[in-house]
Coordinates of C-alpha atoms in Angstrom, one line a residue:
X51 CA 0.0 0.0 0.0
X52 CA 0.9 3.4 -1.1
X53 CA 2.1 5.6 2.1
X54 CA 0.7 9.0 0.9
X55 CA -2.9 9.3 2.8
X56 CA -3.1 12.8 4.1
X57 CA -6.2 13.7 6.6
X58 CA -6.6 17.2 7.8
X59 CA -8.2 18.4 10.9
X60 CA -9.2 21.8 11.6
X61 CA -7.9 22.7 15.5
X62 CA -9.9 25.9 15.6
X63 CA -10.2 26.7 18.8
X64 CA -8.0 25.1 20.5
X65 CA -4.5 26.7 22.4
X66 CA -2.2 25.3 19.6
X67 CA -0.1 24.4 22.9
X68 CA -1.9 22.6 24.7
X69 CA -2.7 20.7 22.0
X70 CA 0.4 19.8 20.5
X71 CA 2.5 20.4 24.2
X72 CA 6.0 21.6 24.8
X73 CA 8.2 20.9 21.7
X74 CA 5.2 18.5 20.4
X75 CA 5.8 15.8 23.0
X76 CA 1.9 15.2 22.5
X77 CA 2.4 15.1 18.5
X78 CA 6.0 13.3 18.9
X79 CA 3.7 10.8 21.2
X80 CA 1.2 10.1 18.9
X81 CA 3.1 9.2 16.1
X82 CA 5.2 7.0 18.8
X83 CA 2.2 5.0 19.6
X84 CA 0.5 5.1 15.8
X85 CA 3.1 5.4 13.5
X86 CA 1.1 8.2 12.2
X87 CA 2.9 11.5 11.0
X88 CA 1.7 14.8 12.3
X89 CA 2.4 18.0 11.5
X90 CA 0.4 21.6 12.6
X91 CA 0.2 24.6 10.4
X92 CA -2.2 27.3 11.7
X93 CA -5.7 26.0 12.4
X94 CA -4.7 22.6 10.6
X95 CA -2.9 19.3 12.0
X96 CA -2.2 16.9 9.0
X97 CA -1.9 13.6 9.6
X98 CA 0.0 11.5 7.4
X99 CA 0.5 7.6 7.0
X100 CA -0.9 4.5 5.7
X101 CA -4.9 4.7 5.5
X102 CA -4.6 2.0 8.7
X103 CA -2.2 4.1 10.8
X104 CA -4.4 7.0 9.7
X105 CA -7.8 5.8 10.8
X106 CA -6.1 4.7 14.2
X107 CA -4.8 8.0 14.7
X108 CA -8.0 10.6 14.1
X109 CA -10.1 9.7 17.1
X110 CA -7.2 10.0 19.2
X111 CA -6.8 13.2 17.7
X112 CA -10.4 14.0 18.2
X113 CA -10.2 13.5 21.8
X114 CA -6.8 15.5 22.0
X115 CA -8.8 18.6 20.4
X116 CA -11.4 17.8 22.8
X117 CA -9.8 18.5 25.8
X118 CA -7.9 21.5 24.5
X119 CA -10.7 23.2 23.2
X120 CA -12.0 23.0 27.0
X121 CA -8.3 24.3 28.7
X122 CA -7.5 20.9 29.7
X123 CA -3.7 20.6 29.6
X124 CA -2.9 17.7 27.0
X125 CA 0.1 15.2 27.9
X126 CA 2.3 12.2 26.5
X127 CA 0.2 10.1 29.0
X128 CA -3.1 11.8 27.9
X129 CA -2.3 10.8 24.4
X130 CA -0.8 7.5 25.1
X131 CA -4.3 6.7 27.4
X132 CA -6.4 7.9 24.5
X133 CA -4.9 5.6 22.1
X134 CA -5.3 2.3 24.9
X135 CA -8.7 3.4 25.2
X136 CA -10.1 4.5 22.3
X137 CA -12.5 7.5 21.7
X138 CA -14.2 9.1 24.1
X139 CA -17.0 10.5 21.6
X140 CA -20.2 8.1 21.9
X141 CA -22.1 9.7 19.0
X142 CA -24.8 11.0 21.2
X143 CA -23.1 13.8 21.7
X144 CA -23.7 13.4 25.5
X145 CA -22.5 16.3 27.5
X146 CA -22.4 13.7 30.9
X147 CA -18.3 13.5 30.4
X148 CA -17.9 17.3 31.2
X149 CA -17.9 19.0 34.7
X150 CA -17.9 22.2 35.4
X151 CA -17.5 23.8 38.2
X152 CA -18.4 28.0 39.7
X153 CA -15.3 29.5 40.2
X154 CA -12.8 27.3 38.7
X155 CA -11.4 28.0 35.1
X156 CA -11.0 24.7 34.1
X157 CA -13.4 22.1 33.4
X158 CA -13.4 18.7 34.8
X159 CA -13.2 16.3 32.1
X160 CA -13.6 12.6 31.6
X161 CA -9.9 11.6 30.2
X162 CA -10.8 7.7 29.2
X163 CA -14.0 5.7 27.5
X164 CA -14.3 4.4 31.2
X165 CA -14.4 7.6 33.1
X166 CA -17.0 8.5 30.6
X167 CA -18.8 6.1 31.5
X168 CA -18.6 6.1 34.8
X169 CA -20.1 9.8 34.6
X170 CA -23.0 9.3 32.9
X171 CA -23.8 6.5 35.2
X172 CA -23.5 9.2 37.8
X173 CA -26.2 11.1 36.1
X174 CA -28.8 8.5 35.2
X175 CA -29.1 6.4 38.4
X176 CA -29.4 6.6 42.0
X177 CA -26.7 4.6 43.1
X178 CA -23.4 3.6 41.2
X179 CA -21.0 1.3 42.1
X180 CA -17.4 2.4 41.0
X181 CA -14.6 -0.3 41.5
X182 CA -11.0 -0.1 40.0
X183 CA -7.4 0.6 40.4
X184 CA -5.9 3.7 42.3
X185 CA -5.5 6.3 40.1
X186 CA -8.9 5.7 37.5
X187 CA -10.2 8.9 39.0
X188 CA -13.3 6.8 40.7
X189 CA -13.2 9.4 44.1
X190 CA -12.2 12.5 42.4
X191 CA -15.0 12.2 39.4
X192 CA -17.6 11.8 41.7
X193 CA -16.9 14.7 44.0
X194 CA -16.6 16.9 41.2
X195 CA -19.9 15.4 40.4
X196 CA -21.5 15.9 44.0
X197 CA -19.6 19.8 43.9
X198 CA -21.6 20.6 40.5
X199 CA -25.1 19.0 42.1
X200 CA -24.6 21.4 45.4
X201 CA -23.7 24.4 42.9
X202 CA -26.8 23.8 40.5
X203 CA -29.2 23.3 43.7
X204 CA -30.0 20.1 43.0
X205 CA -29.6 18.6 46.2
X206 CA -29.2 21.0 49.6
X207 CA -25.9 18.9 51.0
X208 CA -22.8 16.6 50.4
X209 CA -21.9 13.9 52.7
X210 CA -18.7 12.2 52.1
X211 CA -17.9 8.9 54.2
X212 CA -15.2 6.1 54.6
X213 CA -14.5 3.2 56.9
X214 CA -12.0 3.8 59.7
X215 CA -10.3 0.4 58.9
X216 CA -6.7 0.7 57.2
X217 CA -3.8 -0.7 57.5
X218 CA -4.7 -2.8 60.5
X219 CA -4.7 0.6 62.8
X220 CA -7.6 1.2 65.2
X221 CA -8.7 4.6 65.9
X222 CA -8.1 4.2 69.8
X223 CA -4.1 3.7 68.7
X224 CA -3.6 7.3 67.4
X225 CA -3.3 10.2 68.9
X226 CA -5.6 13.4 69.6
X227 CA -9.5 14.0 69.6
X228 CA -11.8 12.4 67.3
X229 CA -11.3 14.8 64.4
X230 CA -7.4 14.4 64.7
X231 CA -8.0 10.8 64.8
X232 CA -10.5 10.7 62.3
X233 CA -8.4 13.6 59.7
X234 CA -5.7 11.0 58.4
X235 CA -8.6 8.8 57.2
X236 CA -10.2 11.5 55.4
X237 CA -7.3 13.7 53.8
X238 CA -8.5 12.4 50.2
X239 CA -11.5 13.6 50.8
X240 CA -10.7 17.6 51.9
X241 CA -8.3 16.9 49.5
X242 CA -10.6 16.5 46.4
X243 CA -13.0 19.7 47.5
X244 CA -9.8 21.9 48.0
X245 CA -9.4 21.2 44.3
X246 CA -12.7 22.2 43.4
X247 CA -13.9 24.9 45.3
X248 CA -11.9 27.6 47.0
X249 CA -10.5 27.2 50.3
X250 CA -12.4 29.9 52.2
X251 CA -15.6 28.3 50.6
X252 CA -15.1 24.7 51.7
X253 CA -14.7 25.7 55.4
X254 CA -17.5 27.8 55.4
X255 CA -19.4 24.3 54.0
X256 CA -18.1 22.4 56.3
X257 CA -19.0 24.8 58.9
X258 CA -22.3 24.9 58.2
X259 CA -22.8 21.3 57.5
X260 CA -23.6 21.8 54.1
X261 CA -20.5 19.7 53.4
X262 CA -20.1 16.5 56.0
X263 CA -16.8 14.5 56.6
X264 CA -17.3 11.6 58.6
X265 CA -16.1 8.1 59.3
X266 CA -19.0 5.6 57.8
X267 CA -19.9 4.7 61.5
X268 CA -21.5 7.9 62.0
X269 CA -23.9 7.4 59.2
X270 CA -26.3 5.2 61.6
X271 CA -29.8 6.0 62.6
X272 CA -29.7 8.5 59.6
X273 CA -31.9 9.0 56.6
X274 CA -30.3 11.5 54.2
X275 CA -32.3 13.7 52.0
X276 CA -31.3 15.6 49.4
X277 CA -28.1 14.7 49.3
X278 CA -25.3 13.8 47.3
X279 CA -23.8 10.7 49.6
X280 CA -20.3 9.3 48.7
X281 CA -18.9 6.3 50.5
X282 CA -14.9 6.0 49.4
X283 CA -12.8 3.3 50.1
X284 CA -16.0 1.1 49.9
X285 CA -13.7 -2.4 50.1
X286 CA -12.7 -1.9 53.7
X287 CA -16.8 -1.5 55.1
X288 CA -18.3 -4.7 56.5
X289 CA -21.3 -6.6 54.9
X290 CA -23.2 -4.9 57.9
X291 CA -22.2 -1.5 57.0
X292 CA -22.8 -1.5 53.8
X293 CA -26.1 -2.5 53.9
X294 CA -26.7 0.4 56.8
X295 CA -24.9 2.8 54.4
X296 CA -27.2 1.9 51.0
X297 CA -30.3 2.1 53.7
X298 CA -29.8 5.8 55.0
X299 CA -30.4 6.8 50.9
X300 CA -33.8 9.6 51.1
X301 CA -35.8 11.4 48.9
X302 CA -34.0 13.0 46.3
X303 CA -30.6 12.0 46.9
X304 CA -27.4 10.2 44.8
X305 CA -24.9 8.0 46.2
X306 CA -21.8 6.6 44.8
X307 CA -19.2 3.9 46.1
X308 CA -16.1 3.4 45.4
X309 CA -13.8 0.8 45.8
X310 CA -10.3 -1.1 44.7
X311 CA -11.2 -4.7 45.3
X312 CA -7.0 -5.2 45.4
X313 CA -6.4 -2.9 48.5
X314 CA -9.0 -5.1 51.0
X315 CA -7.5 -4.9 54.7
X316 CA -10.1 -6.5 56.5
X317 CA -9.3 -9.6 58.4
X318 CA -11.1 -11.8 55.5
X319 CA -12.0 -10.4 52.5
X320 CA -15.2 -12.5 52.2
X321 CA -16.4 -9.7 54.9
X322 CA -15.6 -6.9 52.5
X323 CA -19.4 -5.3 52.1
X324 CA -17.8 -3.9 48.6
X325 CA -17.5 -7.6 47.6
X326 CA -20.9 -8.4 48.6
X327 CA -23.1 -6.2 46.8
X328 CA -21.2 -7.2 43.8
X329 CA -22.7 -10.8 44.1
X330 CA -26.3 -9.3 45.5
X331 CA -27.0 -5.8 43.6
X332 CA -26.6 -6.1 39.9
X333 CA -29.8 -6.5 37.8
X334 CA -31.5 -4.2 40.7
X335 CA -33.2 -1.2 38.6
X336 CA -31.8 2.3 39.6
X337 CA -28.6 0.7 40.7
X338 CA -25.1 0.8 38.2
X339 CA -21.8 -0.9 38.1
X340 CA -19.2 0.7 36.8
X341 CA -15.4 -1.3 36.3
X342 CA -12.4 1.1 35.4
X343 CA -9.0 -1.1 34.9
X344 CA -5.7 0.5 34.5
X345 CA -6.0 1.9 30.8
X346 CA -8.2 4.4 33.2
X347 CA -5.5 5.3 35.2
X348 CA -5.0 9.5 35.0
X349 CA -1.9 9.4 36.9
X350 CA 1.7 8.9 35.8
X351 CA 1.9 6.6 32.9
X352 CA 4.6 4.4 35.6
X353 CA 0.7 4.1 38.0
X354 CA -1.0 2.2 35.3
X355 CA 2.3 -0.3 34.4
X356 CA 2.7 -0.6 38.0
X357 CA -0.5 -1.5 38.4
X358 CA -1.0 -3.8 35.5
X359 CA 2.8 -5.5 36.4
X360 CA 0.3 -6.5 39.9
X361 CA -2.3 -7.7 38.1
X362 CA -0.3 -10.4 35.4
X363 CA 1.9 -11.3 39.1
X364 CA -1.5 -12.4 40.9
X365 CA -2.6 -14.0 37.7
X366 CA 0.8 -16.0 37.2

């Protein structure tokens, strides 16, 4: 086959660096993990090749100008995860992948097919299950989700829970008062809603309860109403918590677990409530399960082989 197919795109607006990055890493990356050439003049990137390495290439492309044309910073790994995954476009031209935020400049963005997913699930049911890898996004995603529901007024509060149990420590082991104690546990957490909302505004949430931090034990005897619930590190709850966590769910509220079925540290792993709503919830109407693996993975690019080099060890 002849190796003179040419295929222009148009990258009207989008920052010609973000797109391409610093000294076309992203452009030098694509034709790394294609074989496609690419080459940008003004508004136009040209991409050269055989008509196989050429077809392979556009939707990668695609999803590159995507995320530009939003201010998302493009990377090696972003291009390297878009051509492992494939396109994030759907043809419904569903706007569920896209989060944004008061305040912030930048939208929140799903970078993989899985993350895309995993959002739209957020918007179309009651209660989704995320399970995965560290690093797949799975917390993060859904607090920019439960961030944008506060903001448009959909619901009146966030609550944001995880089990006390990591790491074999009990809480009567460390040091200071309850929140001290409790603080380690939920750093992730604060951590997530620092990213999305201004300082100043997260303590006056938290303040006023609007926003709610709290080991999963204090979820008992509760029903929660209008609310966008979020139970994180779902693999360490019992069988009994879980089920007292899916129970507090009111009128008019979300919920979301997540978990990484790898990172278990209960005594058994049978007991893991994360593992036991796997085998009892699917097929219930309202309820979604969503798996990201590590071609999901939006950290480093050494995350995802790290994580993958796990998976073929257990396996082996």
């Amino acid at each position: 086959m002849t190796d003179d197919v040419q295929h222009r795109l148009s990258t009207e607006g989008a920052d010609p660096l973000l797109l391409a990055g610093v000294n076309d890493a992203n452009l030098l990356e694509l034709g790394r993990a294609t074989g496609v050439r690419a080459t940008m003049r003004g508004d136009t990137l040209t991409l050269g090749g055989s008509l196989e390495v050429v077809e392979r290439a556009t939707p990668v492309v695609q999803g590159m100008l995507e995320l530009a044309r939003m201010g998302e910073t493009v990377t090696p790994e972003d291009v390297a995860r878009l051509v492992a995954a494939g396109p994030l476009t759907d043809g419904t031209g569903a706007p569920d992948h896209k989060i944004i935020l008061p305040g912030l400049r930048r939208v929140i963005a799903a970078k993989t097919a899985g993350q895309r997913d995993y959002l739209q699930a957020i918007g179309t049911h009651d209660i989704v299950i995320g399970i995965g890898p560290a690093g797949t996004g799975k917390t993060y995603l859904a607090v920019a989700k439960a961030v944008e529901s506060l903001a448009r007024k959909r619901v009146r509060r966030i609550v944001l829970a995880r089990p006390a149990v990591e790491a074999g420590e009990s809480l009567g082991f460390l040091p200071g008062d309850l929140q001290a104690k409790v603080d380690p546990y939920l750093r992730p957490l604060y951590d997530a809603l620092e990213d999305m909302m201004p300082h100043d505004r997260v303590q006056k949430a938290l303040e006023q309860r609007v926003i709610e931090i709290a080991p999963l034990a204090y979820m008992r005897g509760r029903t929660l109403q209008d609310a966008f619930i979020i139970l994180d590190e779902a693999q360490n709850a019992t069988g009994a918590q879980m089920k007292m966590f899916l129970t507090r769910l009111g009128v008019n509220s979300k919920v979301v677990v997540t978990g990484d079925k790898t990172q278990i540290d209960l005594p058994r792993r049978e007991d893991s409530g994360l593992v036991q709503i796997e085998r009892i919830l699917p097929g219930v109407d309202g309820i979604a399960f969503c798996y990201l693996d590590e071609t999901d993975v939006v950290r480093h690019r050494l995350v995802r082989e790290i994580i993958r080099a796990y998976a073929d060890d257990q396996h082996g």
